[in-house]
GROMACS .gro file of C-alpha atoms in nm:
model
  227
    1MET     CA    1   9.018   9.644  12.071
    2THR     CA    2   8.795   9.641  12.318
    3GLN     CA    3   8.647   9.373  12.238
    4HIS     CA    4   8.952   9.154  12.214
    5ARG     CA    5   9.022   9.252  12.538
    6HIS     CA    6   8.821   9.144  12.659
    7GLU     CA    7   8.858   8.819  12.487
    8LEU     CA    8   9.181   8.785  12.605
    9SER     CA    9   9.056   8.876  12.973
   10LEU     CA   10   8.825   8.594  12.960
   11ARG     CA   11   9.115   8.327  12.888
   12ASP     CA   12   9.350   8.195  12.985
   13ARG     CA   13   9.735   8.215  12.833
   14SER     CA   14   9.771   7.915  12.678
   15ALA     CA   15   9.468   7.906  12.473
   16TRP     CA   16   9.628   8.334  12.372
   17PRO     CA   17   9.782   8.137  12.051
   18ALA     CA   18   9.486   7.978  11.881
   19TYR     CA   19   9.268   8.295  11.953
   20LEU     CA   20   9.506   8.440  11.789
   21ASP     CA   21   9.466   8.220  11.496
   22ALA     CA   22   9.118   8.243  11.477
   23HIS     CA   23   9.085   8.633  11.456
   24SER     CA   24   9.460   8.724  11.280
   25ARG     CA   25   9.252   8.786  10.944
   26LEU     CA   26   9.525   8.587  10.707
   27PRO     CA   27   9.594   8.517  10.492
   28GLY     CA   28   9.463   8.821  10.370
   29PRO     CA   29   9.598   9.147  10.278
   30ARG     CA   30   9.501   9.262  10.647
   31ALA     CA   31   9.641   9.186  10.951
   32ASN     CA   32   9.448   9.178  11.256
   33THR     CA   33   9.625   9.556  11.418
   34GLN     CA   34   9.333   9.582  11.674
   35LEU     CA   35   9.435   9.290  11.848
   36ALA     CA   36   9.811   9.266  11.857
   37MET     CA   37   9.733   9.563  11.972
   38ALA     CA   38   9.544   9.417  12.261
   39VAL     CA   39   9.818   9.139  12.299
   40ALA     CA   40  10.014   9.411  12.344
   41ASP     CA   41   9.794   9.554  12.597
   42LEU     CA   42   9.754   9.266  12.830
   43GLY     CA   43  10.050   9.007  12.717
   44ASP     CA   44  10.469   8.983  12.901
   45GLY     CA   45  10.753   8.902  12.847
   46ALA     CA   46  10.771   8.529  12.837
   47MET     CA   47  10.404   8.536  12.648
   48PHE     CA   48  10.577   8.763  12.413
   49ASP     CA   49  10.911   8.542  12.346
   50GLU     CA   50  10.653   8.200  12.306
   51LEU     CA   51  10.494   8.431  12.062
   52ILE     CA   52  10.818   8.482  11.850
   53ALA     CA   53  10.954   8.191  11.952
   54SER     CA   54  10.662   8.007  11.663
   55GLY     CA   55  10.756   8.096  11.401
   56ASP     CA   56  10.449   8.177  11.297
   57GLU     CA   57  10.394   8.473  11.108
   58TYR     CA   58  10.128   8.680  11.262
   59ARG     CA   59  10.223   8.522  11.641
   60THR     CA   60  10.516   8.685  11.599
   61PHE     CA   61  10.370   9.008  11.454
   62CYS     CA   62  10.198   9.055  11.822
   63GLY     CA   63  10.517   8.936  11.991
   64VAL     CA   64  10.729   9.175  11.836
   65VAL     CA   65  10.478   9.459  11.909
   66GLY     CA   66  10.460   9.296  12.241
   67ILE     CA   67  10.858   9.406  12.308
   68GLY     CA   68  10.835   9.710  12.120
   69GLU     CA   69  10.744   9.934  12.437
   70ALA     CA   70  11.004   9.788  12.619
   71ALA     CA   71  11.283   9.925  12.381
   72ALA     CA   72  11.459  10.184  12.641
   73ASP     CA   73  11.586   9.810  12.756
   74GLN     CA   74  11.926   9.763  12.552
   75GLN     CA   75  11.887   9.403  12.504
   76VAL     CA   76  11.542   9.384  12.354
   77ALA     CA   77  11.659   9.664  12.137
   78ALA     CA   78  11.922   9.515  12.004
   79ARG     CA   79  11.641   9.180  11.965
   80LEU     CA   80  11.449   9.449  11.752
   81HIS     CA   81  11.739   9.570  11.518
   82GLU     CA   82  11.754   9.189  11.423
   83LEU     CA   83  11.371   9.170  11.371
   84SER     CA   84  11.398   9.464  11.118
   85LYS     CA   85  11.586   9.278  10.919
   86ASP     CA   86  11.325   8.968  10.894
   87GLY     CA   87  11.211   8.896  10.528
   88ARG     CA   88  10.879   8.876  10.702
   89TRP     CA   89  10.749   9.237  10.615
   90ARG     CA   90  10.492   9.192  10.881
   91VAL     CA   91  10.756   9.158  11.092
   92ARG     CA   92  10.961   9.381  11.042
   93GLU     CA   93  10.597   9.654  11.008
   94ALA     CA   94  10.561   9.554  11.407
   95VAL     CA   95  10.887   9.616  11.485
   96ALA     CA   96  10.775  10.027  11.374
   97THR     CA   97  10.482   9.964  11.558
   98GLY     CA   98  10.656   9.848  11.911
   99LEU     CA   99  10.880  10.171  11.816
  100GLN     CA  100  10.574  10.401  11.845
  101ARG     CA  101  10.387  10.237  12.114
  102LEU     CA  102  10.723  10.311  12.300
  103GLY     CA  103  10.804  10.666  12.175
  104ASP     CA  104  10.353  10.746  12.342
  105HIS     CA  105  10.536  10.705  12.607
  106ASP     CA  106  10.908  10.715  12.676
  107PHE     CA  107  10.943  11.010  12.358
  108PRO     CA  108  11.360  11.006  12.458
  109ALA     CA  109  11.416  10.669  12.353
  110LEU     CA  110  11.298  10.672  12.105
  111GLU     CA  111  11.456  10.910  11.959
  112ARG     CA  112  11.807  10.780  12.073
  113ILE     CA  113  11.687  10.435  11.899
  114VAL     CA  114  11.603  10.566  11.546
  115LEU     CA  115  11.874  10.880  11.575
  116ASP     CA  116  12.149  10.573  11.588
  117TRP     CA  117  11.947  10.318  11.347
  118ALA     CA  118  11.972  10.609  11.110
  119ASP     CA  119  12.292  10.554  11.090
  120ASP     CA  120  12.296  10.208  11.066
  121GLU     CA  121  12.492  10.011  10.732
  122HIS     CA  122  12.181   9.772  10.652
  123PRO     CA  123  11.860   9.965  10.489
  124LEU     CA  124  11.607   9.778  10.703
  125VAL     CA  125  11.748   9.942  10.983
  126ARG     CA  126  11.700  10.260  10.892
  127ARG     CA  127  11.356  10.137  10.694
  128ALA     CA  128  11.280  10.073  11.060
  129ALA     CA  129  11.415  10.390  11.193
  130VAL     CA  130  11.238  10.638  10.927
  131ALA     CA  131  10.894  10.403  10.937
  132ALA     CA  132  10.863  10.433  11.323
  133ILE     CA  133  10.932  10.813  11.424
  134CYS     CA  134  10.697  10.924  11.097
  135GLU     CA  135  10.392  10.835  11.306
  136PRO     CA  136  10.191  11.195  11.335
  137ARG     CA  137  10.096  11.149  11.650
  138LEU     CA  138  10.433  11.177  11.816
  139LEU     CA  139  10.499  11.451  11.662
  140HIS     CA  140  10.331  11.685  11.826
  141THR     CA  141  10.683  11.942  11.924
  142HIS     CA  142  10.915  12.148  11.740
  143GLU     CA  143  11.202  11.933  11.857
  144ALA     CA  144  11.011  11.585  11.729
  145ALA     CA  145  10.912  11.695  11.380
  146ALA     CA  146  11.303  11.827  11.382
  147THR     CA  147  11.414  11.436  11.480
  148ALA     CA  148  11.185  11.292  11.216
  149VAL     CA  149  11.298  11.534  10.975
  150GLU     CA  150  11.640  11.460  11.078
  151VAL     CA  151  11.610  11.073  11.060
  152CYS     CA  152  11.425  11.134  10.663
  153ARG     CA  153  11.727  11.287  10.609
  154ARG     CA  154  12.048  11.159  10.739
  155CYS     CA  155  11.795  10.832  10.563
  156THR     CA  156  11.788  10.950  10.221
  157ALA     CA  157  12.177  11.014  10.260
  158GLY     CA  158  12.235  10.670  10.325
  159LEU     CA  159  12.024  10.552   9.984
  160VAL     CA  160  12.209  10.811   9.759
  161ALA     CA  161  12.543  10.654   9.909
  162HIS     CA  162  12.486  10.313   9.750
  163PRO     CA  163  12.603  10.284   9.377
  164ALA     CA  164  12.315  10.210   9.109
  165ASP     CA  165  12.362   9.871   9.141
  166GLU     CA  166  12.288   9.824   9.508
  167ARG     CA  167  11.992   9.987   9.448
  168LYS     CA  168  11.761   9.788   9.317
  169HIS     CA  169  11.807   9.522   9.568
  170ALA     CA  170  11.509   9.432   9.710
  171ASP     CA  171  11.587   9.614  10.104
  172VAL     CA  172  11.690   9.944   9.887
  173ARG     CA  173  11.335   9.975   9.726
  174THR     CA  174  11.226   9.876  10.083
  175MET     CA  175  11.414  10.172  10.237
  176ARG     CA  176  11.350  10.409   9.916
  177GLN     CA  177  10.982  10.355   9.949
  178SER     CA  178  10.944  10.465  10.326
  179LEU     CA  179  11.106  10.738  10.221
  180GLY     CA  180  10.858  10.805   9.929
  181TYR     CA  181  10.548  10.911  10.257
  182CYS     CA  182  10.804  10.925  10.569
  183TRP     CA  183  10.900  11.302  10.422
  184SER     CA  184  10.546  11.448  10.396
  185VAL     CA  185  10.450  11.322  10.797
  186ALA     CA  186  10.751  11.540  10.870
  187VAL     CA  187  10.743  11.830  10.680
  188ALA     CA  188  10.349  11.826  10.815
  189ALA     CA  189  10.461  11.831  11.190
  190ASP     CA  190  10.648  12.153  11.168
  191PRO     CA  191  10.587  12.308  10.807
  192GLU     CA  192  10.857  12.574  10.805
  193PRO     CA  193  11.200  12.397  10.954
  194GLY     CA  194  11.035  12.108  10.729
  195LEU     CA  195  10.966  12.292  10.417
  196ALA     CA  196  11.342  12.376  10.416
  197ALA     CA  197  11.533  12.107  10.480
  198PHE     CA  198  11.310  11.892  10.188
  199ALA     CA  199  11.364  12.168   9.902
  200ALA     CA  200  11.734  12.099   9.983
  201LEU     CA  201  11.725  11.727   9.850
  202ASP     CA  202  11.933  11.666   9.609
  203GLN     CA  203  11.701  11.612   9.307
  204THR     CA  204  11.998  11.516   9.037
  205ASP     CA  205  12.008  11.220   9.217
  206PRO     CA  206  11.681  10.993   9.027
  207ASP     CA  207  11.597  10.792   9.378
  208VAL     CA  208  11.552  11.118   9.571
  209ALA     CA  209  11.407  11.361   9.275
  210TRP     CA  210  11.152  11.003   9.256
  211ILE     CA  211  11.091  11.075   9.685
  212VAL     CA  212  11.053  11.408   9.634
  213ARG     CA  213  10.769  11.350   9.384
  214GLU     CA  214  10.587  11.097   9.538
  215ASN     CA  215  10.614  11.326   9.913
  216ARG     CA  216  10.470  11.627   9.761
  217GLY     CA  217  10.178  11.394   9.603
  218LYS     CA  218  10.018  11.314   9.946
  219LYS     CA  219   9.797  11.552  10.048
  220ARG     CA  220   9.945  11.596  10.364
  221LEU     CA  221  10.179  11.754  10.240
  222SER     CA  222  10.005  11.928   9.921
  223ARG     CA  223   9.815  12.083  10.162
  224VAL     CA  224  10.097  12.263  10.322
  225LEU     CA  225  10.225  12.358   9.953
  226GLY     CA  226   9.913  12.501   9.876
  227GLY     CA  227   9.819  12.280   9.634
   0.00000   0.00000   0.00000
């Protein structure tokens, strides 16, 4: 990221989009997240808006990561709420990443957003909430870990509330996929209360049983469980 910060600082803002295009690592399996972080550190609202408006997936990714840090503002949070439902998975991932940047300096603001979104009707909004809060570097207090567990619990309940035919929908499956690893992050951050909430999940539901199996297989949770 240091190299990208240096390269961006040497360029006029009008040259940034071309630099992003040249160093995005797309097409490919992994976009250049370090460059996106450098853009978020050095850019401003006007630049982020320009990148998002471009319609290009990587430029949009960078712009969304950039605005995330300002999500304590209700208008920005509302914008991210809509972007969390974007058809492009990298854009949805940028929402979670941007919210984590907010949490780095204003955890209470992040907490308010994810608890609100965890009760949203749209599964991709709930997915953004659980992906944003279940980041180990943010869960260094009992209170933060409790919030992550609560968001996982609410989102799991939201999944269970979907009728069986709706659970085949791609958006619901995406939320389920995130719950397949996020519980392990939340529980590992504060094992005693986390394990109690995890053990209380109703595994007679096949999707919940899948979530439990997936999380139990993650190293961070298997260590807690003594496996």
